Short mmCIF file of C-alpha atoms and ligand atoms in Angstrom, two decimals:
data_model
loop_
_atom_site.label_atom_id
_atom_site.label_comp_id
_atom_site.label_asym_id
_atom_site.label_seq_id
_atom_site.Cartn_x
_atom_site.Cartn_y
_atom_site.Cartn_z
CA MET A 956 -17.14 -22.05 -6.79
CA ARG A 957 -17.28 -18.49 -6.83
CA PRO A 958 -14.76 -16.59 -9.54
CA ILE A 959 -11.41 -15.73 -7.89
CA TYR A 960 -11.27 -12.19 -6.73
CA LEU A 961 -8.65 -9.96 -8.29
CA ASP A 962 -10.43 -6.62 -7.79
CA TYR A 963 -8.63 -5.37 -4.70
CA HIS A 964 -8.62 -1.81 -6.30
CA ALA A 965 -12.45 -1.69 -6.39
CA THR A 966 -12.89 -2.77 -2.69
CA THR A 967 -11.38 -5.87 -0.23
CA PRO A 968 -12.83 -7.89 2.20
CA LEU A 969 -13.19 -6.87 5.79
CA GLU A 970 -10.28 -8.29 7.74
CA GLU A 971 -11.42 -10.78 10.49
CA ARG A 972 -9.11 -9.00 13.16
CA VAL A 973 -10.61 -5.58 11.96
CA TRP A 974 -14.13 -6.99 12.25
CA GLU A 975 -13.35 -8.14 16.02
CA ALA A 976 -11.76 -4.71 17.01
CA MET A 977 -15.21 -3.05 15.72
CA MET A 978 -17.53 -5.44 17.23
CA PRO A 979 -17.86 -3.95 20.81
CA TYR A 980 -18.87 -0.49 19.35
CA TRP A 981 -21.94 -1.45 17.46
CA ARG A 982 -23.72 -2.57 20.55
CA GLU A 983 -22.20 -2.67 23.94
CA LYS A 984 -20.17 0.54 23.85
CA PHE A 985 -22.56 2.43 21.38
CA GLY A 986 -21.89 5.88 22.94
CA ASN A 987 -22.08 9.10 21.11
CA PRO A 988 -18.34 10.82 21.48
CA ALA A 989 -19.87 13.97 21.45
CA SER A 990 -22.06 13.23 24.79
CA ARG A 991 -19.46 14.94 27.14
CA GLY A 992 -21.49 14.63 30.48
CA HIS A 993 -21.52 10.51 30.90
CA TYR A 994 -20.03 7.44 30.54
CA TYR A 995 -20.79 6.06 27.41
CA GLY A 996 -19.85 9.28 25.74
CA TRP A 997 -16.53 9.07 27.45
CA GLU A 998 -16.21 5.24 26.42
CA ALA A 999 -16.69 6.23 22.69
CA GLN A 1000 -14.31 9.26 22.81
CA ALA A 1001 -11.67 7.29 23.90
CA ALA A 1002 -12.11 4.88 21.34
CA VAL A 1003 -12.25 7.59 18.79
CA GLU A 1004 -9.11 9.40 20.20
CA LEU A 1005 -7.28 6.41 19.95
CA ALA A 1006 -8.34 5.80 16.47
CA ARG A 1007 -7.41 9.24 15.68
CA GLU A 1008 -3.59 8.68 17.21
CA GLN A 1009 -3.58 5.37 15.26
CA VAL A 1010 -4.43 7.14 11.75
CA ALA A 1011 -2.01 10.00 12.57
CA ALA A 1012 1.01 7.55 13.40
CA SER A 1013 0.18 5.89 10.16
CA LEU A 1014 1.47 9.04 8.22
CA ASN A 1015 3.78 10.15 11.11
CA SER A 1016 1.41 13.36 11.75
CA THR A 1017 -0.25 14.54 14.77
CA PRO A 1018 -4.17 13.77 15.66
CA GLU A 1019 -5.08 17.30 15.22
CA SER A 1020 -4.39 17.20 11.41
CA ILE A 1021 -6.88 14.29 11.06
CA ILE A 1022 -10.34 14.73 10.03
CA PHE A 1023 -12.48 11.81 9.83
CA THR A 1024 -14.96 11.49 6.97
CA SER A 1025 -17.25 8.95 5.14
CA GLY A 1026 -14.37 7.84 2.44
CA ALA A 1027 -11.71 9.38 0.13
CA THR A 1028 -14.46 10.62 -2.01
CA GLU A 1029 -15.55 13.05 0.79
CA ALA A 1030 -11.97 13.50 1.95
CA ASN A 1031 -11.01 14.47 -1.77
CA ASN A 1032 -14.18 16.89 -1.89
CA LEU A 1033 -13.42 18.61 1.59
CA ALA A 1034 -9.89 19.01 0.73
CA ILE A 1035 -10.20 20.79 -2.77
CA LYS A 1036 -13.31 22.45 -2.24
CA GLY A 1037 -12.54 23.37 1.26
CA VAL A 1038 -8.94 24.92 -0.27
CA ALA A 1039 -10.54 26.38 -2.83
CA ALA A 1040 -13.36 28.51 -0.82
CA ALA A 1041 -10.52 29.01 2.04
CA TYR A 1042 -8.16 30.88 -0.59
CA HIS A 1043 -9.80 32.03 -3.57
CA ALA A 1044 -8.86 35.67 -2.37
CA GLN A 1045 -5.25 34.42 -3.59
CA GLY A 1046 -6.02 33.04 -6.75
CA ARG A 1047 -8.35 30.75 -8.46
CA HIS A 1048 -6.17 28.22 -10.35
CA LEU A 1049 -5.86 24.81 -9.34
CA VAL A 1050 -3.78 22.24 -11.17
CA THR A 1051 -4.39 18.38 -11.37
CA VAL A 1052 -3.88 15.25 -13.56
CA GLN A 1053 -5.92 13.39 -16.33
CA THR A 1054 -5.35 10.06 -14.83
CA GLU A 1055 -7.02 11.31 -11.32
CA HIS A 1056 -9.92 9.50 -9.59
CA ARG A 1057 -13.43 10.72 -10.85
CA ALA A 1058 -13.84 12.09 -6.98
CA VAL A 1059 -10.79 14.48 -7.79
CA LEU A 1060 -11.84 15.24 -11.63
CA ASP A 1061 -15.54 15.83 -10.96
CA THR A 1062 -14.73 18.18 -7.95
CA CYS A 1063 -12.37 20.00 -9.97
CA ARG A 1064 -15.22 20.12 -12.92
CA TYR A 1065 -17.56 21.39 -10.09
CA LEU A 1066 -15.06 24.15 -9.21
CA GLU A 1067 -14.85 25.17 -13.00
CA SER A 1068 -18.78 25.82 -13.02
CA LEU A 1069 -17.95 28.31 -10.00
CA GLY A 1070 -15.35 30.19 -11.91
CA PHE A 1071 -12.23 28.40 -11.03
CA SER A 1072 -9.91 27.43 -13.46
CA VAL A 1073 -8.25 24.25 -13.60
CA THR A 1074 -5.35 22.78 -15.55
CA TYR A 1075 -5.70 19.00 -16.34
CA LEU A 1076 -2.05 17.83 -17.23
CA PRO A 1077 -1.43 15.22 -19.16
CA VAL A 1078 1.00 12.09 -18.21
CA GLN A 1079 3.80 10.38 -20.14
CA ALA A 1080 3.23 7.11 -21.90
CA ASP A 1081 3.98 5.32 -18.59
CA GLY A 1082 1.34 7.09 -16.57
CA LEU A 1083 4.04 9.27 -14.62
CA LEU A 1084 3.68 12.95 -14.41
CA ASP A 1085 6.35 15.01 -15.89
CA VAL A 1086 7.50 17.25 -12.98
CA GLU A 1087 8.72 19.81 -15.39
CA LEU A 1088 5.21 20.26 -17.05
CA LEU A 1089 3.93 20.64 -13.71
CA ARG A 1090 6.34 23.37 -13.15
CA GLN A 1091 5.42 25.29 -16.25
CA SER A 1092 1.66 24.73 -15.50
CA LEU A 1093 1.74 26.94 -12.33
CA ARG A 1094 0.94 30.48 -12.17
CA PRO A 1095 0.89 33.36 -9.81
CA GLU A 1096 -2.62 32.76 -9.05
CA THR A 1097 -2.76 28.91 -8.58
CA ILE A 1098 -3.65 28.14 -5.03
CA LEU A 1099 -3.71 24.15 -5.12
CA VAL A 1100 -1.87 21.09 -6.64
CA SER A 1101 -3.86 17.95 -6.70
CA VAL A 1102 -1.85 14.58 -7.62
CA MET A 1103 -2.46 11.11 -6.45
CA ALA A 1104 -0.12 9.03 -4.84
CA ALA A 1105 -0.89 5.81 -6.50
CA ASN A 1106 -3.26 5.38 -9.46
CA ASN A 1107 -6.27 3.00 -8.92
CA GLU A 1108 -6.06 1.34 -12.42
CA ILE A 1109 -2.35 1.19 -13.47
CA GLY A 1110 -0.93 1.38 -10.09
CA VAL A 1111 1.91 3.92 -11.01
CA LEU A 1112 3.30 6.00 -7.93
CA GLN A 1113 3.78 9.65 -8.62
CA PRO A 1114 6.89 11.51 -7.84
CA LEU A 1115 5.15 13.43 -4.75
CA ALA A 1116 8.54 14.34 -3.15
CA GLU A 1117 9.62 16.32 -6.36
CA ILE A 1118 6.09 17.56 -7.11
CA GLY A 1119 6.01 18.70 -3.30
CA ALA A 1120 9.20 20.60 -3.31
CA ILE A 1121 8.08 22.48 -6.44
CA CYS A 1122 4.84 23.54 -4.83
CA ARG A 1123 6.69 24.51 -1.56
CA GLU A 1124 8.87 26.77 -3.61
CA ARG A 1125 6.11 28.72 -5.03
CA GLY A 1126 3.97 28.70 -1.82
CA ILE A 1127 1.32 26.30 -3.60
CA LEU A 1128 -0.64 23.64 -1.55
CA LEU A 1129 -0.43 19.97 -2.46
CA HIS A 1130 -3.06 17.49 -2.03
CA THR A 1131 -3.03 13.70 -2.57
CA ASP A 1132 -5.47 11.17 -3.15
CA ALA A 1133 -3.62 8.36 -1.31
CA ALA A 1134 -6.74 5.82 -1.41
CA GLN A 1135 -4.81 3.23 -3.21
CA ALA A 1136 -1.10 3.85 -1.24
CA ALA A 1137 -2.13 4.51 2.39
CA GLY A 1138 -0.93 1.30 4.23
CA LYS A 1139 0.83 -0.10 1.13
CA ILE A 1140 3.56 2.28 0.68
CA PRO A 1141 5.62 4.51 3.34
CA LEU A 1142 3.79 7.70 3.46
CA ASP A 1143 5.35 10.13 5.92
CA VAL A 1144 4.10 13.58 5.90
CA GLN A 1145 6.93 14.79 8.19
CA ALA A 1146 9.40 13.77 5.48
CA LEU A 1147 7.12 14.59 2.28
CA PRO A 1148 6.05 18.17 1.54
CA ILE A 1149 2.13 17.29 1.22
CA ASP A 1150 -0.37 19.33 2.98
CA LEU A 1151 -3.24 17.26 2.66
CA LEU A 1152 -3.70 13.71 1.90
CA SER A 1153 -7.09 11.48 1.65
CA LEU A 1154 -7.08 7.81 2.51
CA THR A 1155 -10.15 5.41 2.93
CA ALA A 1156 -10.38 2.01 5.03
CA HIS A 1157 -12.25 -0.13 2.34
CA LYS A 1158 -9.13 -0.58 0.23
CA ILE A 1159 -7.15 -1.89 3.02
CA GLY A 1160 -9.25 -4.47 4.76
CA GLY A 1161 -11.28 -1.96 6.68
CA PRO A 1162 -15.23 -1.21 6.36
CA ARG A 1163 -16.68 0.94 3.60
CA GLY A 1164 -17.84 4.24 4.45
CA VAL A 1165 -15.04 5.45 6.17
CA GLY A 1166 -11.97 7.75 5.48
CA ALA A 1167 -9.85 10.59 6.87
CA LEU A 1168 -8.24 13.72 5.59
CA PHE A 1169 -5.01 14.72 6.87
CA VAL A 1170 -4.55 18.62 7.03
CA ARG A 1171 -1.23 19.99 7.71
CA ARG A 1172 -1.50 22.06 11.15
CA ASP A 1173 1.91 23.18 11.45
CA THR A 1174 4.12 24.87 8.52
CA PRO A 1175 2.10 25.83 6.67
CA ARG A 1176 -1.17 25.81 8.76
CA VAL A 1177 -3.73 25.11 5.90
CA GLN A 1178 -7.14 26.74 6.18
CA LEU A 1179 -10.17 24.91 5.27
CA VAL A 1180 -13.69 25.93 4.73
CA PRO A 1181 -16.05 22.93 5.97
CA GLN A 1182 -18.53 21.44 3.47
CA LEU A 1183 -20.55 19.75 5.83
CA HIS A 1184 -22.38 22.11 8.45
CA GLY A 1185 -24.38 20.95 11.55
CA GLY A 1186 -22.20 20.61 14.45
CA ALA A 1187 -18.97 21.07 16.30
CA GLN A 1188 -17.55 17.65 15.87
CA GLU A 1189 -14.03 17.21 14.10
CA GLN A 1190 -12.99 20.91 15.31
CA GLY A 1191 -15.97 22.28 13.22
CA TRP A 1192 -14.49 20.89 10.06
CA ARG A 1193 -16.87 18.36 9.50
CA ALA A 1194 -20.20 17.88 11.18
CA GLY A 1195 -22.13 14.82 11.78
CA THR A 1196 -21.99 12.28 14.80
CA LEU A 1197 -18.92 10.11 14.50
CA ALA A 1198 -19.26 6.63 13.24
CA VAL A 1199 -17.39 5.17 16.03
CA PRO A 1200 -17.17 1.32 14.91
CA LEU A 1201 -16.05 2.25 11.49
CA LEU A 1202 -13.12 4.92 12.81
CA VAL A 1203 -12.21 1.93 15.04
CA GLY A 1204 -12.24 -0.43 12.00
CA LEU A 1205 -10.28 2.20 9.86
CA ALA A 1206 -7.52 2.55 12.41
CA THR A 1207 -7.07 -1.12 13.07
CA ALA A 1208 -7.05 -1.99 9.31
CA LEU A 1209 -4.25 0.94 8.92
CA THR A 1210 -2.15 -0.48 11.85
CA LEU A 1211 -2.31 -4.05 10.57
CA THR A 1212 -1.42 -3.15 7.03
CA LEU A 1213 1.51 -1.06 8.26
CA ALA A 1214 2.91 -3.56 10.38
CA GLU A 1215 2.57 -6.40 7.64
CA GLN A 1216 3.48 -3.86 4.78
CA GLU A 1217 7.08 -4.86 3.87
CA VAL A 1218 6.17 -8.71 4.09
CA GLU A 1219 2.81 -8.68 2.35
CA GLN A 1220 3.90 -6.14 -0.38
CA ALA A 1221 6.82 -8.51 -1.06
CA ARG A 1222 4.64 -11.36 -1.66
CA LEU A 1223 2.27 -9.56 -4.01
CA LEU A 1224 5.25 -8.21 -5.79
CA ALA A 1225 6.41 -11.91 -6.50
CA LEU A 1226 2.89 -13.07 -7.18
CA ARG A 1227 2.28 -10.42 -9.88
CA THR A 1228 5.70 -10.76 -11.42
CA ASP A 1229 4.88 -14.46 -12.02
CA LEU A 1230 1.46 -13.15 -13.47
CA TRP A 1231 3.22 -10.70 -15.71
CA GLN A 1232 5.73 -13.36 -16.66
CA GLU A 1233 3.13 -16.04 -17.83
CA LEU A 1234 0.98 -13.63 -19.71
CA GLN A 1235 3.86 -12.45 -21.87
CA LYS A 1236 4.62 -15.88 -22.91
CA LEU A 1237 0.97 -15.32 -24.80
CA ASP A 1238 2.70 -12.75 -27.17
CA ASP A 1239 0.89 -9.54 -28.04
CA VAL A 1240 0.24 -8.23 -24.59
CA LEU A 1241 0.85 -4.89 -23.55
CA LEU A 1242 1.88 -3.55 -19.66
CA ASN A 1243 0.20 -0.53 -19.06
CA GLY A 1244 1.89 1.96 -16.77
CA ALA A 1245 5.55 1.89 -15.57
CA TRP A 1246 6.47 -1.45 -14.18
CA SER A 1247 8.16 0.35 -11.47
CA PRO A 1248 7.24 2.67 -9.23
CA ARG A 1249 4.03 0.81 -8.98
CA LEU A 1250 2.06 -0.51 -6.40
CA ALA A 1251 2.98 -4.23 -5.80
CA GLY A 1252 -0.65 -5.63 -6.23
CA ASN A 1253 -1.48 -4.17 -9.56
CA LEU A 1254 -1.11 -5.12 -13.16
CA ASN A 1255 -2.90 -3.91 -15.98
CA VAL A 1256 -2.69 -5.43 -19.26
CA THR A 1257 -4.00 -4.58 -22.76
CA PHE A 1258 -4.63 -7.76 -25.23
CA PRO A 1259 -4.64 -5.94 -28.78
CA GLY A 1260 -6.88 -6.81 -31.34
CA VAL A 1261 -9.21 -8.90 -28.81
CA ASN A 1262 -12.77 -7.76 -28.39
CA GLY A 1263 -13.06 -6.36 -25.03
CA ALA A 1264 -16.72 -7.23 -24.31
CA GLU A 1265 -16.08 -10.92 -25.29
CA LEU A 1266 -12.76 -10.92 -23.32
CA HIS A 1267 -14.61 -9.75 -20.20
CA GLN A 1268 -17.54 -12.35 -20.47
CA HIS A 1269 -15.06 -15.44 -20.98
CA LEU A 1270 -13.08 -14.21 -17.80
CA GLN A 1271 -16.26 -13.57 -15.60
CA PRO A 1272 -16.84 -17.35 -14.64
CA VAL A 1273 -13.20 -17.89 -13.50
CA MET A 1274 -11.93 -14.30 -12.24
CA ALA A 1275 -13.50 -10.94 -10.91
CA VAL A 1276 -11.31 -8.36 -12.72
CA SER A 1277 -12.40 -5.11 -14.54
CA SER A 1278 -11.47 -3.13 -17.44
CA GLY A 1279 -11.16 0.06 -15.61
CA SER A 1280 -12.12 1.70 -12.49
CA ALA A 1281 -15.30 0.39 -10.64
CA CYS A 1282 -16.51 4.21 -10.19
CA SER A 1283 -16.65 4.90 -14.45
CA THR A 1284 -18.17 1.10 -15.27
CA GLY A 1285 -19.50 1.12 -18.92
CA GLN A 1286 -16.98 3.68 -19.96
CA PRO A 1287 -13.57 3.33 -21.55
CA SER A 1288 -11.17 4.36 -19.31
CA HIS A 1289 -9.98 7.59 -19.17
CA VAL A 1290 -6.69 6.34 -17.56
CA LEU A 1291 -5.68 4.06 -20.39
CA GLN A 1292 -6.53 6.87 -22.86
CA ALA A 1293 -4.48 9.40 -21.27
CA LEU A 1294 -1.45 6.92 -21.55
CA GLY A 1295 -2.23 7.08 -25.43
CA ARG A 1296 -4.56 3.82 -25.73
CA SER A 1297 -7.49 3.90 -28.09
CA VAL A 1298 -10.94 3.30 -27.00
CA GLN A 1299 -11.00 -0.34 -28.45
CA ALA A 1300 -7.51 -1.27 -26.86
CA ALA A 1301 -8.82 0.29 -23.39
CA ALA A 1302 -11.75 -1.87 -23.76
CA SER A 1303 -9.49 -4.98 -24.12
CA SER A 1304 -7.66 -4.38 -21.33
CA VAL A 1305 -7.76 -6.05 -17.79
CA ARG A 1306 -6.75 -4.44 -14.39
CA PHE A 1307 -5.69 -7.14 -12.14
CA GLY A 1308 -5.74 -5.96 -8.53
CA LEU A 1309 -4.12 -8.46 -5.93
CA GLY A 1310 -4.46 -8.55 -2.45
CA ARG A 1311 -4.38 -10.28 0.97
CA GLY A 1312 -6.45 -13.31 -0.14
CA THR A 1313 -4.86 -13.81 -3.41
CA THR A 1314 -2.53 -17.34 -3.65
CA ALA A 1315 0.22 -18.49 -6.10
CA GLY A 1316 -2.55 -21.29 -6.67
CA GLU A 1317 -4.91 -18.53 -7.91
CA ILE A 1318 -2.54 -17.00 -10.08
CA GLN A 1319 -1.85 -20.56 -11.88
CA GLN A 1320 -5.65 -20.83 -12.47
CA VAL A 1321 -5.87 -17.18 -13.79
CA VAL A 1322 -2.82 -18.18 -16.05
CA ASN A 1323 -4.36 -21.40 -17.33
CA HIS A 1324 -7.52 -19.52 -18.27
CA PHE A 1325 -5.88 -17.00 -20.23
CA GLN A 1326 -3.90 -19.83 -22.03
CA GLU A 1327 -7.14 -21.62 -22.99
CA ILE A 1328 -9.30 -18.53 -24.00
CA LEU A 1329 -6.93 -15.96 -25.60
CA PRO A 1330 -6.13 -18.39 -28.89
CA LEU A 1331 -9.74 -18.81 -29.21
CA LEU A 1332 -10.70 -15.24 -28.73
CA ARG A 1333 -7.96 -13.99 -31.35
CA GLN A 1334 -8.93 -16.53 -33.94
CA LYS A 1335 -12.51 -14.81 -33.72
CA SER A 1336 -11.36 -11.21 -34.02
CA TYR A 1337 -9.13 -12.57 -36.93
CA ILE A 1338 -12.05 -13.97 -38.86
CA ARG A 1339 -14.05 -11.17 -38.29
CA THR A 1340 -11.59 -8.56 -39.72
C1 PLP B 2661 -11.53 3.93 -4.02
C2 PLP B 2661 -10.84 5.46 -4.27
C3 PLP B 2661 -11.56 6.25 -4.11
C4 PLP B 2661 -12.83 6.67 -3.35
O1 PLP B 2661 -13.09 6.33 -2.21
P1 PLP B 2661 -14.15 5.79 -1.44
O2 PLP B 2661 -13.58 5.52 -0.05
O3 PLP B 2661 -14.99 4.65 -1.80
O4 PLP B 2661 -14.90 7.26 -1.27
C5 PLP B 2661 -10.82 7.80 -4.48
N1 PLP B 2661 -9.82 7.63 -5.09
C6 PLP B 2661 -8.89 6.48 -5.28
C7 PLP B 2661 -7.62 6.78 -5.85
C8 PLP B 2661 -9.72 5.37 -5.01
O5 PLP B 2661 -9.03 4.26 -5.30
#
């Protein structure tokens, strides 16, 4: 028996229906959408345009504001570096948050090496950004604010409407990394003052290696300097032959996730609530991040006083979970530390990521396992200290 998969924030299995939608585009309909002179190219181009419409519709935006990328990492890079390069004459200051994904943090660090200055805002103990603190951090030379929609470790949802309103007042662009949020919570760029938004397919049952960046093209009409050169694809914003099967997979995964959003998120919320209620019965457990607003499929718990390495070693045979983000494995979670947890407490934490395959039976097995191992692990650490 393979362990129970509870790492849906790291990646998700490809949905059967997504797989089927992608299939024809690997072999039969293999054309290059940039081949404008023949049938094979037109066929591929039609698939790309449909995919673009579907991705646009999922955000209530328009097809010309969607740039396909290789995933959220590339979308974040394009948004942040692209805006920095296009607006540097207006200012060289950016604002982001300490709990962002490394694809944002490392990109900002790189810009610092080019002479930009970046403010990394702390979060409150519940993981949420204090919008007043954000307001105070803005300077006349601030060109971009980047705040994620949903956190990949603790699932909390940042107040994008309020953040966006503050940015709008000051004429500052707002980017959001919505890799964990897209498809799972409503994201309407007509209603929300978001100027750039990154998303990815593999967090919602789509294929790995494809994502998109929404770039507002009405008001404001956002400018970007491309970060990949070599062809006129994607209106010149991102060169490279389009991966048609992957784009079809992205669009299908988004469309399906959205159609099932309410029902599936309610199901996950019920499972997560059960899991937390049962874990609390084990005493001395701490929730990381606000209970609400939070992704339905996320639970992050610290087991104080338990040795982190031992805890995870005992979990491995039964369940696939992590102590932090898959992208920073080996290091204590910078997100949990930003909430004020010690390095030790961060290591003794478990991120549960529930998803489409998760069942009530699995949650019960997980709970049973914790009931079995926690008293033993606690006894061990008690003896040692
Ligand atoms: C997974 C993830 C990414 C990276 O996405 P890729 O498509 O794997 O590059 C970026 N940001 C967040 C919040 C994520 O969860």
